[in-house]
């Protein structure tokens, strides 16, 4: 036990890996291809968390603004790469640039608001606060952006004939895409709204649970959780507002022609 927190021996933790292995065998026997993704995800998660643990331990021991900035840059770069790789469609360079701008701007803005205006920590670059909070913001924002992008592509592909017909009778691209972009924005933020609706009654979120297990007062943990959930929602909304507001220029050229109707192919 360390600082009131029960340590988990590796041998006990391995029990969960055995269960994951059994579940993957079940998926394989039932010809569900996701068993490979499950094994890869479990292995990748383990390796990434082990590396992150050692890196964070090194950063926390001798905190500096340079180390914090390096951590922020690495996290942003990996998030952007993950969004590109997890998208179901091939993305143009213009769309990749828009995605990168949206995730960087939205996450850093939400983090800054929480760190500077709410927590008011000093120094503001304290990695014990900055990096874990940024990680939670990025994780949720990343998922929402992937949902939004895939939703836009799928809806345009499904309604391509309607879009082309509407353009032929004189409707501009803004009006043609309005419903699609609004629906995609709703798809992107809905999981976050559902999460907030069930929080505290249906389940206790990870950050709050971790703080309580480490001995923090539940009241303090609640205030942190409220702050980070609202910050996450701010980032999710801003990121997807940027994408839905500027996507039209990417899908249509200056002559109001649908540019990506041929390129909208799944990976």
PDB file of C-alpha atoms in Angstrom:
ATOM      1  CA  UNK A   1       0.000   0.000   0.000  1.00  0.00           C
ATOM      2  CA  UNK A   2       1.346   3.419  -1.021  1.00  0.00           C
ATOM      3  CA  UNK A   3      -0.114   6.706   0.241  1.00  0.00           C
ATOM      4  CA  UNK A   4      -3.301   4.882   1.227  1.00  0.00           C
ATOM      5  CA  UNK A   5      -3.671   3.246  -2.207  1.00  0.00           C
ATOM      6  CA  UNK A   6      -3.584  -0.535  -2.534  1.00  0.00           C
ATOM      7  CA  UNK A   7      -0.871  -1.655  -4.941  1.00  0.00           C
ATOM      8  CA  UNK A   8      -1.775  -4.320  -7.514  1.00  0.00           C
ATOM      9  CA  UNK A   9       0.755  -7.163  -7.866  1.00  0.00           C
ATOM     10  CA  UNK A  10       1.562  -8.052 -11.479  1.00  0.00           C
ATOM     11  CA  UNK A  11       0.506 -11.658 -10.958  1.00  0.00           C
ATOM     12  CA  UNK A  12      -2.978 -10.549  -9.871  1.00  0.00           C
ATOM     13  CA  UNK A  13      -3.232  -8.097 -12.755  1.00  0.00           C
ATOM     14  CA  UNK A  14      -2.417 -10.918 -15.178  1.00  0.00           C
ATOM     15  CA  UNK A  15      -5.770 -12.507 -14.281  1.00  0.00           C
ATOM     16  CA  UNK A  16      -7.490  -9.885 -16.413  1.00  0.00           C
ATOM     17  CA  UNK A  17      -5.228 -10.715 -19.378  1.00  0.00           C
ATOM     18  CA  UNK A  18      -6.262 -14.360 -19.093  1.00  0.00           C
ATOM     19  CA  UNK A  19      -9.914 -13.312 -19.237  1.00  0.00           C
ATOM     20  CA  UNK A  20      -9.191 -11.125 -22.291  1.00  0.00           C
ATOM     21  CA  UNK A  21      -7.535 -14.150 -23.907  1.00  0.00           C
ATOM     22  CA  UNK A  22     -10.611 -16.292 -23.244  1.00  0.00           C
ATOM     23  CA  UNK A  23     -12.868 -13.616 -24.726  1.00  0.00           C
ATOM     24  CA  UNK A  24     -10.681 -13.389 -27.843  1.00  0.00           C
ATOM     25  CA  UNK A  25     -10.921 -17.170 -28.288  1.00  0.00           C
ATOM     26  CA  UNK A  26     -14.703 -16.917 -28.076  1.00  0.00           C
ATOM     27  CA  UNK A  27     -14.692 -14.225 -30.779  1.00  0.00           C
ATOM     28  CA  UNK A  28     -12.381 -16.310 -32.977  1.00  0.00           C
ATOM     29  CA  UNK A  29     -14.488 -19.460 -32.685  1.00  0.00           C
ATOM     30  CA  UNK A  30     -17.566 -17.485 -33.677  1.00  0.00           C
ATOM     31  CA  UNK A  31     -15.735 -16.027 -36.696  1.00  0.00           C
ATOM     32  CA  UNK A  32     -15.811 -12.508 -35.301  1.00  0.00           C
ATOM     33  CA  UNK A  33     -12.741 -10.812 -36.742  1.00  0.00           C
ATOM     34  CA  UNK A  34     -12.567  -8.309 -33.888  1.00  0.00           C
ATOM     35  CA  UNK A  35     -10.605 -10.830 -31.812  1.00  0.00           C
ATOM     36  CA  UNK A  36      -7.419  -9.665 -33.514  1.00  0.00           C
ATOM     37  CA  UNK A  37      -8.196  -6.035 -32.777  1.00  0.00           C
ATOM     38  CA  UNK A  38      -8.933  -6.947 -29.155  1.00  0.00           C
ATOM     39  CA  UNK A  39      -5.551  -8.634 -28.684  1.00  0.00           C
ATOM     40  CA  UNK A  40      -3.661  -5.868 -30.472  1.00  0.00           C
ATOM     41  CA  UNK A  41      -5.517  -3.199 -28.496  1.00  0.00           C
ATOM     42  CA  UNK A  42      -4.811  -4.901 -25.157  1.00  0.00           C
ATOM     43  CA  UNK A  43      -1.122  -5.346 -25.997  1.00  0.00           C
ATOM     44  CA  UNK A  44      -0.732  -1.845 -27.392  1.00  0.00           C
ATOM     45  CA  UNK A  45      -2.528  -0.317 -24.400  1.00  0.00           C
ATOM     46  CA  UNK A  46      -0.236  -2.167 -21.996  1.00  0.00           C
ATOM     47  CA  UNK A  47       2.961  -1.116 -23.765  1.00  0.00           C
ATOM     48  CA  UNK A  48       1.819   2.481 -24.150  1.00  0.00           C
ATOM     49  CA  UNK A  49       0.786   2.780 -20.495  1.00  0.00           C
ATOM     50  CA  UNK A  50       4.047   1.266 -19.256  1.00  0.00           C
ATOM     51  CA  UNK A  51       6.043   3.711 -21.370  1.00  0.00           C
ATOM     52  CA  UNK A  52       3.792   6.577 -20.272  1.00  0.00           C
ATOM     53  CA  UNK A  53       4.261   5.594 -16.631  1.00  0.00           C
ATOM     54  CA  UNK A  54       8.059   5.753 -16.827  1.00  0.00           C
ATOM     55  CA  UNK A  55       7.994   8.971 -18.863  1.00  0.00           C
ATOM     56  CA  UNK A  56       5.584  10.686 -16.463  1.00  0.00           C
ATOM     57  CA  UNK A  57       7.624   9.527 -13.479  1.00  0.00           C
ATOM     58  CA  UNK A  58      10.695  11.129 -15.058  1.00  0.00           C
ATOM     59  CA  UNK A  59       8.832  14.360 -15.879  1.00  0.00           C
ATOM     60  CA  UNK A  60       7.223  14.671 -12.441  1.00  0.00           C
ATOM     61  CA  UNK A  61      10.496  14.206 -10.560  1.00  0.00           C
ATOM     62  CA  UNK A  62      12.009  17.340 -12.050  1.00  0.00           C
ATOM     63  CA  UNK A  63       9.170  19.421 -13.470  1.00  0.00           C
ATOM     64  CA  UNK A  64      10.047  22.088 -16.022  1.00  0.00           C
ATOM     65  CA  UNK A  65       8.260  24.033 -18.729  1.00  0.00           C
ATOM     66  CA  UNK A  66      10.410  22.353 -21.397  1.00  0.00           C
ATOM     67  CA  UNK A  67       9.349  18.878 -20.272  1.00  0.00           C
ATOM     68  CA  UNK A  68       5.703  19.929 -20.106  1.00  0.00           C
ATOM     69  CA  UNK A  69       5.822  21.429 -23.608  1.00  0.00           C
ATOM     70  CA  UNK A  70       7.531  18.312 -24.950  1.00  0.00           C
ATOM     71  CA  UNK A  71       4.809  16.149 -23.410  1.00  0.00           C
ATOM     72  CA  UNK A  72       2.067  18.351 -24.867  1.00  0.00           C
ATOM     73  CA  UNK A  73       3.600  18.239 -28.366  1.00  0.00           C
ATOM     74  CA  UNK A  74       4.008  14.453 -28.277  1.00  0.00           C
ATOM     75  CA  UNK A  75       0.426  13.948 -27.077  1.00  0.00           C
ATOM     76  CA  UNK A  76      -0.986  16.266 -29.741  1.00  0.00           C
ATOM     77  CA  UNK A  77       1.066  14.599 -32.489  1.00  0.00           C
ATOM     78  CA  UNK A  78      -0.027  11.113 -31.458  1.00  0.00           C
ATOM     79  CA  UNK A  79      -3.672  12.213 -31.228  1.00  0.00           C
ATOM     80  CA  UNK A  80      -3.596  13.691 -34.733  1.00  0.00           C
ATOM     81  CA  UNK A  81      -1.930  10.545 -36.104  1.00  0.00           C
ATOM     82  CA  UNK A  82      -4.561   8.357 -34.430  1.00  0.00           C
ATOM     83  CA  UNK A  83      -7.426  10.381 -35.922  1.00  0.00           C
ATOM     84  CA  UNK A  84      -5.924  10.042 -39.406  1.00  0.00           C
ATOM     85  CA  UNK A  85      -5.379   6.296 -39.019  1.00  0.00           C
ATOM     86  CA  UNK A  86      -8.782   5.560 -37.460  1.00  0.00           C
ATOM     87  CA  UNK A  87     -10.841   7.403 -40.055  1.00  0.00           C
ATOM     88  CA  UNK A  88     -12.827   5.016 -42.252  1.00  0.00           C
ATOM     89  CA  UNK A  89     -12.153   7.118 -45.365  1.00  0.00           C
ATOM     90  CA  UNK A  90      -9.093   8.433 -47.145  1.00  0.00           C
ATOM     91  CA  UNK A  91      -8.591  12.036 -46.075  1.00  0.00           C
ATOM     92  CA  UNK A  92      -7.363  14.832 -48.313  1.00  0.00           C
ATOM     93  CA  UNK A  93      -4.440  16.969 -47.171  1.00  0.00           C
ATOM     94  CA  UNK A  94      -6.839  19.899 -46.739  1.00  0.00           C
ATOM     95  CA  UNK A  95      -9.038  17.889 -44.403  1.00  0.00           C
ATOM     96  CA  UNK A  96      -6.040  16.582 -42.463  1.00  0.00           C
ATOM     97  CA  UNK A  97      -4.871  20.150 -41.923  1.00  0.00           C
ATOM     98  CA  UNK A  98      -8.348  21.179 -40.740  1.00  0.00           C
ATOM     99  CA  UNK A  99      -8.482  18.248 -38.319  1.00  0.00           C
ATOM    100  CA  UNK A 100      -5.043  19.092 -36.920  1.00  0.00           C
ATOM    101  CA  UNK A 101      -5.983  22.735 -36.398  1.00  0.00           C
ATOM    102  CA  UNK A 102      -9.290  21.818 -34.757  1.00  0.00           C
ATOM    103  CA  UNK A 103      -7.806  19.371 -32.231  1.00  0.00           C
ATOM    104  CA  UNK A 104      -4.853  21.608 -31.344  1.00  0.00           C
ATOM    105  CA  UNK A 105      -6.895  24.785 -30.934  1.00  0.00           C
ATOM    106  CA  UNK A 106      -9.855  23.243 -29.095  1.00  0.00           C
ATOM    107  CA  UNK A 107      -7.864  21.104 -26.663  1.00  0.00           C
ATOM    108  CA  UNK A 108      -5.360  23.805 -25.733  1.00  0.00           C
ATOM    109  CA  UNK A 109      -8.137  26.365 -25.287  1.00  0.00           C
ATOM    110  CA  UNK A 110     -10.149  24.061 -23.007  1.00  0.00           C
ATOM    111  CA  UNK A 111      -7.021  23.118 -21.045  1.00  0.00           C
ATOM    112  CA  UNK A 112      -5.981  26.758 -20.637  1.00  0.00           C
ATOM    113  CA  UNK A 113      -9.423  27.765 -19.371  1.00  0.00           C
ATOM    114  CA  UNK A 114      -9.414  24.964 -16.795  1.00  0.00           C
ATOM    115  CA  UNK A 115      -5.797  25.466 -15.685  1.00  0.00           C
ATOM    116  CA  UNK A 116      -5.743  29.276 -15.599  1.00  0.00           C
ATOM    117  CA  UNK A 117      -9.300  30.288 -14.706  1.00  0.00           C
ATOM    118  CA  UNK A 118     -10.553  27.323 -12.664  1.00  0.00           C
ATOM    119  CA  UNK A 119      -7.622  25.543 -10.987  1.00  0.00           C
ATOM    120  CA  UNK A 120      -5.352  28.609 -10.933  1.00  0.00           C
ATOM    121  CA  UNK A 121      -2.297  26.435 -10.330  1.00  0.00           C
ATOM    122  CA  UNK A 122       1.199  27.864 -10.090  1.00  0.00           C
ATOM    123  CA  UNK A 123       3.249  27.302 -12.064  1.00  0.00           C
ATOM    124  CA  UNK A 124       0.668  26.891 -14.821  1.00  0.00           C
ATOM    125  CA  UNK A 125       2.882  24.357 -16.617  1.00  0.00           C
ATOM    126  CA  UNK A 126       2.906  21.909 -13.670  1.00  0.00           C
ATOM    127  CA  UNK A 127       2.959  18.560 -15.544  1.00  0.00           C
ATOM    128  CA  UNK A 128       1.126  16.739 -12.727  1.00  0.00           C
ATOM    129  CA  UNK A 129      -1.951  18.714 -13.730  1.00  0.00           C
ATOM    130  CA  UNK A 130      -1.335  19.695 -17.350  1.00  0.00           C
ATOM    131  CA  UNK A 131      -0.516  16.311 -18.892  1.00  0.00           C
ATOM    132  CA  UNK A 132      -3.221  14.108 -17.279  1.00  0.00           C
ATOM    133  CA  UNK A 133      -5.897  16.750 -17.884  1.00  0.00           C
ATOM    134  CA  UNK A 134      -4.795  17.244 -21.491  1.00  0.00           C
ATOM    135  CA  UNK A 135      -4.866  13.479 -21.977  1.00  0.00           C
ATOM    136  CA  UNK A 136      -8.511  13.269 -20.920  1.00  0.00           C
ATOM    137  CA  UNK A 137      -9.453  16.229 -23.105  1.00  0.00           C
ATOM    138  CA  UNK A 138      -7.612  14.835 -26.134  1.00  0.00           C
ATOM    139  CA  UNK A 139      -9.023  11.323 -25.747  1.00  0.00           C
ATOM    140  CA  UNK A 140     -12.628  12.484 -25.819  1.00  0.00           C
ATOM    141  CA  UNK A 141     -12.049  15.132 -28.491  1.00  0.00           C
ATOM    142  CA  UNK A 142     -10.287  12.599 -30.701  1.00  0.00           C
ATOM    143  CA  UNK A 143     -13.218  10.190 -30.529  1.00  0.00           C
ATOM    144  CA  UNK A 144     -15.733  12.927 -31.309  1.00  0.00           C
ATOM    145  CA  UNK A 145     -13.757  14.148 -34.334  1.00  0.00           C
ATOM    146  CA  UNK A 146     -13.501  10.624 -35.744  1.00  0.00           C
ATOM    147  CA  UNK A 147     -17.271  10.227 -35.340  1.00  0.00           C
ATOM    148  CA  UNK A 148     -17.920  13.603 -36.981  1.00  0.00           C
ATOM    149  CA  UNK A 149     -15.628  13.017 -39.975  1.00  0.00           C
ATOM    150  CA  UNK A 150     -16.912   9.510 -40.652  1.00  0.00           C
ATOM    151  CA  UNK A 151     -20.499  10.727 -40.282  1.00  0.00           C
ATOM    152  CA  UNK A 152     -19.953  13.529 -42.810  1.00  0.00           C
ATOM    153  CA  UNK A 153     -18.409  11.165 -45.355  1.00  0.00           C
ATOM    154  CA  UNK A 154     -21.082   8.500 -44.900  1.00  0.00           C
ATOM    155  CA  UNK A 155     -23.929  10.990 -45.185  1.00  0.00           C
ATOM    156  CA  UNK A 156     -22.468  12.651 -48.292  1.00  0.00           C
ATOM    157  CA  UNK A 157     -21.909   9.254 -49.873  1.00  0.00           C
ATOM    158  CA  UNK A 158     -25.455   8.103 -49.035  1.00  0.00           C
ATOM    159  CA  UNK A 159     -27.012  11.345 -50.306  1.00  0.00           C
ATOM    160  CA  UNK A 160     -24.693  11.993 -53.230  1.00  0.00           C
ATOM    161  CA  UNK A 161     -27.450  11.805 -55.836  1.00  0.00           C
ATOM    162  CA  UNK A 162     -29.636  14.178 -53.828  1.00  0.00           C
ATOM    163  CA  UNK A 163     -26.723  16.612 -53.436  1.00  0.00           C
ATOM    164  CA  UNK A 164     -25.954  16.601 -57.156  1.00  0.00           C
ATOM    165  CA  UNK A 165     -29.641  17.038 -58.026  1.00  0.00           C
ATOM    166  CA  UNK A 166     -29.989  19.914 -55.564  1.00  0.00           C
ATOM    167  CA  UNK A 167     -26.926  21.608 -57.026  1.00  0.00           C
ATOM    168  CA  UNK A 168     -28.354  21.253 -60.539  1.00  0.00           C
ATOM    169  CA  UNK A 169     -31.507  23.166 -59.596  1.00  0.00           C
ATOM    170  CA  UNK A 170     -29.517  26.046 -58.164  1.00  0.00           C
ATOM    171  CA  UNK A 171     -29.049  25.354 -54.447  1.00  0.00           C
ATOM    172  CA  UNK A 172     -25.655  26.400 -53.118  1.00  0.00           C
ATOM    173  CA  UNK A 173     -23.297  24.105 -51.242  1.00  0.00           C
ATOM    174  CA  UNK A 174     -23.979  25.806 -47.896  1.00  0.00           C
ATOM    175  CA  UNK A 175     -27.678  24.936 -47.985  1.00  0.00           C
ATOM    176  CA  UNK A 176     -27.078  21.486 -49.447  1.00  0.00           C
ATOM    177  CA  UNK A 177     -24.642  20.486 -46.690  1.00  0.00           C
ATOM    178  CA  UNK A 178     -26.383  22.256 -43.809  1.00  0.00           C
ATOM    179  CA  UNK A 179     -28.431  19.274 -42.607  1.00  0.00           C
ATOM    180  CA  UNK A 180     -25.565  16.839 -43.116  1.00  0.00           C
ATOM    181  CA  UNK A 181     -23.137  18.950 -41.085  1.00  0.00           C
ATOM    182  CA  UNK A 182     -25.695  19.597 -38.345  1.00  0.00           C
ATOM    183  CA  UNK A 183     -26.485  15.887 -38.070  1.00  0.00           C
ATOM    184  CA  UNK A 184     -22.775  15.007 -38.008  1.00  0.00           C
ATOM    185  CA  UNK A 185     -22.142  17.579 -35.285  1.00  0.00           C
ATOM    186  CA  UNK A 186     -24.955  16.056 -33.234  1.00  0.00           C
ATOM    187  CA  UNK A 187     -23.514  12.560 -33.765  1.00  0.00           C
ATOM    188  CA  UNK A 188     -20.139  13.791 -32.510  1.00  0.00           C
ATOM    189  CA  UNK A 189     -21.306  15.430 -29.286  1.00  0.00           C
ATOM    190  CA  UNK A 190     -24.094  12.982 -28.377  1.00  0.00           C
ATOM    191  CA  UNK A 191     -21.808  10.413 -26.645  1.00  0.00           C
ATOM    192  CA  UNK A 192     -20.407  13.166 -24.440  1.00  0.00           C
ATOM    193  CA  UNK A 193     -23.898  14.392 -23.539  1.00  0.00           C
ATOM    194  CA  UNK A 194     -24.995  10.835 -22.714  1.00  0.00           C
ATOM    195  CA  UNK A 195     -21.896  10.390 -20.568  1.00  0.00           C
ATOM    196  CA  UNK A 196     -22.684  13.511 -18.554  1.00  0.00           C
ATOM    197  CA  UNK A 197     -26.328  12.456 -18.149  1.00  0.00           C
ATOM    198  CA  UNK A 198     -25.355   9.151 -16.521  1.00  0.00           C
ATOM    199  CA  UNK A 199     -22.392  10.401 -14.515  1.00  0.00           C
ATOM    200  CA  UNK A 200     -22.658  10.140 -10.736  1.00  0.00           C
ATOM    201  CA  UNK A 201     -25.782   7.965 -10.855  1.00  0.00           C
ATOM    202  CA  UNK A 202     -25.108   5.241 -13.414  1.00  0.00           C
ATOM    203  CA  UNK A 203     -21.322   5.265 -13.021  1.00  0.00           C
ATOM    204  CA  UNK A 204     -18.403   7.069 -11.401  1.00  0.00           C
ATOM    205  CA  UNK A 205     -15.895   8.413 -13.952  1.00  0.00           C
ATOM    206  CA  UNK A 206     -12.268   7.288 -13.995  1.00  0.00           C
ATOM    207  CA  UNK A 207     -10.712  10.511 -12.742  1.00  0.00           C
ATOM    208  CA  UNK A 208     -13.052  10.744  -9.765  1.00  0.00           C
ATOM    209  CA  UNK A 209     -12.612   7.060  -8.921  1.00  0.00           C
ATOM    210  CA  UNK A 210      -8.824   7.390  -9.075  1.00  0.00           C
ATOM    211  CA  UNK A 211      -8.809  10.399  -6.769  1.00  0.00           C
ATOM    212  CA  UNK A 212     -11.095   8.717  -4.239  1.00  0.00           C
ATOM    213  CA  UNK A 213      -8.947   5.555  -4.253  1.00  0.00           C
ATOM    214  CA  UNK A 214      -5.863   7.697  -3.616  1.00  0.00           C
ATOM    215  CA  UNK A 215      -7.490   9.206  -0.524  1.00  0.00           C
ATOM    216  CA  UNK A 216      -8.872  12.480  -1.899  1.00  0.00           C
ATOM    217  CA  UNK A 217     -12.124  13.743  -0.396  1.00  0.00           C
ATOM    218  CA  UNK A 218     -15.106  12.763  -2.589  1.00  0.00           C
ATOM    219  CA  UNK A 219     -16.291  16.391  -2.525  1.00  0.00           C
ATOM    220  CA  UNK A 220     -12.962  17.616  -3.920  1.00  0.00           C
ATOM    221  CA  UNK A 221     -12.949  14.771  -6.461  1.00  0.00           C
ATOM    222  CA  UNK A 222     -16.451  15.769  -7.573  1.00  0.00           C
ATOM    223  CA  UNK A 223     -15.380  19.366  -8.192  1.00  0.00           C
ATOM    224  CA  UNK A 224     -12.408  18.204 -10.263  1.00  0.00           C
ATOM    225  CA  UNK A 225     -14.626  15.845 -12.248  1.00  0.00           C
ATOM    226  CA  UNK A 226     -17.218  18.524 -12.964  1.00  0.00           C
ATOM    227  CA  UNK A 227     -14.472  20.868 -14.131  1.00  0.00           C
ATOM    228  CA  UNK A 228     -12.802  18.357 -16.430  1.00  0.00           C
ATOM    229  CA  UNK A 229     -16.105  17.100 -17.897  1.00  0.00           C
ATOM    230  CA  UNK A 230     -17.194  20.618 -18.780  1.00  0.00           C
ATOM    231  CA  UNK A 231     -13.722  21.335 -20.193  1.00  0.00           C
ATOM    232  CA  UNK A 232     -13.915  18.182 -22.297  1.00  0.00           C
ATOM    233  CA  UNK A 233     -17.312  19.209 -23.625  1.00  0.00           C
ATOM    234  CA  UNK A 234     -15.943  22.669 -24.492  1.00  0.00           C
ATOM    235  CA  UNK A 235     -13.101  21.058 -26.451  1.00  0.00           C
ATOM    236  CA  UNK A 236     -15.420  18.577 -28.190  1.00  0.00           C
ATOM    237  CA  UNK A 237     -17.815  21.330 -29.253  1.00  0.00           C
ATOM    238  CA  UNK A 238     -15.128  23.747 -30.451  1.00  0.00           C
ATOM    239  CA  UNK A 239     -13.290  21.048 -32.423  1.00  0.00           C
ATOM    240  CA  UNK A 240     -16.414  19.926 -34.246  1.00  0.00           C
ATOM    241  CA  UNK A 241     -17.661  23.475 -34.797  1.00  0.00           C
ATOM    242  CA  UNK A 242     -14.389  24.192 -36.612  1.00  0.00           C
ATOM    243  CA  UNK A 243     -14.711  21.046 -38.717  1.00  0.00           C
ATOM    244  CA  UNK A 244     -18.360  21.521 -39.660  1.00  0.00           C
ATOM    245  CA  UNK A 245     -17.932  25.236 -40.375  1.00  0.00           C
ATOM    246  CA  UNK A 246     -14.956  24.867 -42.705  1.00  0.00           C
ATOM    247  CA  UNK A 247     -15.629  21.468 -44.279  1.00  0.00           C
ATOM    248  CA  UNK A 248     -17.795  22.916 -47.058  1.00  0.00           C
ATOM    249  CA  UNK A 249     -14.799  24.534 -48.751  1.00  0.00           C
ATOM    250  CA  UNK A 250     -13.014  21.195 -48.719  1.00  0.00           C
ATOM    251  CA  UNK A 251     -15.828  19.207 -50.319  1.00  0.00           C
ATOM    252  CA  UNK A 252     -16.739  21.823 -52.923  1.00  0.00           C
ATOM    253  CA  UNK A 253     -14.561  23.818 -55.307  1.00  0.00           C
ATOM    254  CA  UNK A 254     -14.923  27.504 -56.200  1.00  0.00           C
ATOM    255  CA  UNK A 255     -17.488  26.573 -58.877  1.00  0.00           C
ATOM    256  CA  UNK A 256     -19.701  24.788 -56.334  1.00  0.00           C
ATOM    257  CA  UNK A 257     -18.828  21.343 -57.698  1.00  0.00           C
ATOM    258  CA  UNK A 258     -18.541  18.355 -55.350  1.00  0.00           C
ATOM    259  CA  UNK A 259     -14.789  17.680 -55.330  1.00  0.00           C
ATOM    260  CA  UNK A 260     -14.635  14.442 -53.407  1.00  0.00           C
ATOM    261  CA  UNK A 261     -17.416  12.413 -54.985  1.00  0.00           C
ATOM    262  CA  UNK A 262     -14.817  10.208 -56.676  1.00  0.00           C
ATOM    263  CA  UNK A 263     -12.315  10.218 -53.806  1.00  0.00           C
ATOM    264  CA  UNK A 264     -14.730   9.211 -51.078  1.00  0.00           C
ATOM    265  CA  UNK A 265     -13.494   5.640 -50.886  1.00  0.00           C
ATOM    266  CA  UNK A 266     -13.169   3.605 -47.732  1.00  0.00           C
ATOM    267  CA  UNK A 267      -9.789   2.379 -46.594  1.00  0.00           C
TER     268      UNK A 267
END
